[in-house]
Amino acid sequence: MAKLKVTLVKSLIGRKKDHIATANALGLRKIGKTVEQNDTPQVRGMINKIDYLLKVEEI
């Protein structure tokens, strides 16, 4: 299965509560934090929801 490297590049301060919850569900709590996620439709949907806060790379 393909992997995605997801990095939080913008602050969560002042964002909608559901956007903050989505970032937290991905494992992103601080700016600069990077996590690896499996490339599934569920994860892609979460990334698309908050794409303006993230940098995404395929591994």
PDB file of C-alpha atoms in Angstrom:
ATOM      1  CA  MET A   1       0.000   0.000   0.000  1.00  0.00           C
ATOM      2  CA  ALA A   2       1.232   3.488  -0.836  1.00  0.00           C
ATOM      3  CA  LYS A   3       2.184   5.883   1.934  1.00  0.00           C
ATOM      4  CA  LEU A   4       1.761   9.627   2.293  1.00  0.00           C
ATOM      5  CA  LYS A   5       4.053  11.949   4.231  1.00  0.00           C
ATOM      6  CA  VAL A   6       1.873  14.719   5.714  1.00  0.00           C
ATOM      7  CA  THR A   7       3.327  17.852   7.344  1.00  0.00           C
ATOM      8  CA  LEU A   8       1.452  20.615   9.164  1.00  0.00           C
ATOM      9  CA  VAL A   9       2.775  23.936   7.802  1.00  0.00           C
ATOM     10  CA  LYS A  10       0.231  26.454   9.146  1.00  0.00           C
ATOM     11  CA  SER A  11      -1.115  27.094  12.614  1.00  0.00           C
ATOM     12  CA  LEU A  12      -4.378  25.634  13.899  1.00  0.00           C
ATOM     13  CA  ILE A  13      -5.121  28.775  15.923  1.00  0.00           C
ATOM     14  CA  GLY A  14      -8.353  30.423  14.817  1.00  0.00           C
ATOM     15  CA  ARG A  15      -9.448  27.533  12.586  1.00  0.00           C
ATOM     16  CA  LYS A  16     -12.834  25.838  12.661  1.00  0.00           C
ATOM     17  CA  LYS A  17     -13.211  23.196  15.345  1.00  0.00           C
ATOM     18  CA  ASP A  18     -13.800  20.429  12.824  1.00  0.00           C
ATOM     19  CA  HIS A  19     -10.603  21.380  10.959  1.00  0.00           C
ATOM     20  CA  ILE A  20      -8.610  21.242  14.192  1.00  0.00           C
ATOM     21  CA  ALA A  21     -10.177  17.863  14.994  1.00  0.00           C
ATOM     22  CA  THR A  22      -9.262  16.568  11.533  1.00  0.00           C
ATOM     23  CA  ALA A  23      -5.627  17.642  11.967  1.00  0.00           C
ATOM     24  CA  ASN A  24      -5.521  15.993  15.385  1.00  0.00           C
ATOM     25  CA  ALA A  25      -7.002  12.789  13.955  1.00  0.00           C
ATOM     26  CA  LEU A  26      -4.177  12.718  11.409  1.00  0.00           C
ATOM     27  CA  GLY A  27      -1.703  13.012  14.304  1.00  0.00           C
ATOM     28  CA  LEU A  28      -0.744  16.636  13.638  1.00  0.00           C
ATOM     29  CA  ARG A  29      -0.677  18.909  16.651  1.00  0.00           C
ATOM     30  CA  LYS A  30       2.278  21.278  16.127  1.00  0.00           C
ATOM     31  CA  ILE A  31       3.603  23.194  13.136  1.00  0.00           C
ATOM     32  CA  GLY A  32       6.363  21.226  11.422  1.00  0.00           C
ATOM     33  CA  LYS A  33       5.137  17.862  12.695  1.00  0.00           C
ATOM     34  CA  THR A  34       5.287  15.128  10.030  1.00  0.00           C
ATOM     35  CA  VAL A  35       3.438  11.812  10.029  1.00  0.00           C
ATOM     36  CA  GLU A  36       3.193   8.916   7.596  1.00  0.00           C
ATOM     37  CA  GLN A  37      -0.288   7.735   6.681  1.00  0.00           C
ATOM     38  CA  ASN A  38      -1.542   4.972   4.420  1.00  0.00           C
ATOM     39  CA  ASP A  39      -3.008   6.247   1.161  1.00  0.00           C
ATOM     40  CA  THR A  40      -6.670   5.344   1.689  1.00  0.00           C
ATOM     41  CA  PRO A  41      -9.822   7.174   0.582  1.00  0.00           C
ATOM     42  CA  GLN A  42     -10.558   8.084   4.202  1.00  0.00           C
ATOM     43  CA  VAL A  43      -7.158   9.681   4.747  1.00  0.00           C
ATOM     44  CA  ARG A  44      -7.335  11.424   1.345  1.00  0.00           C
ATOM     45  CA  GLY A  45     -10.682  12.938   2.363  1.00  0.00           C
ATOM     46  CA  MET A  46      -9.217  14.244   5.617  1.00  0.00           C
ATOM     47  CA  ILE A  47      -6.262  15.729   3.742  1.00  0.00           C
ATOM     48  CA  ASN A  48      -8.542  17.365   1.154  1.00  0.00           C
ATOM     49  CA  LYS A  49     -10.587  18.969   3.919  1.00  0.00           C
ATOM     50  CA  ILE A  50      -7.586  20.797   5.416  1.00  0.00           C
ATOM     51  CA  ASP A  51      -5.258  20.891   2.400  1.00  0.00           C
ATOM     52  CA  TYR A  52      -4.576  24.615   2.943  1.00  0.00           C
ATOM     53  CA  LEU A  53      -2.795  23.742   6.215  1.00  0.00           C
ATOM     54  CA  LEU A  54      -0.707  20.825   4.924  1.00  0.00           C
ATOM     55  CA  LYS A  55       2.155  19.773   2.717  1.00  0.00           C
ATOM     56  CA  VAL A  56       1.679  16.263   1.305  1.00  0.00           C
ATOM     57  CA  GLU A  57       4.282  14.019  -0.385  1.00  0.00           C
ATOM     58  CA  GLU A  58       3.882  10.516  -1.774  1.00  0.00           C
ATOM     59  CA  ILE A  59       6.424   7.977  -0.560  1.00  0.00           C
TER      60      ILE A  59
END
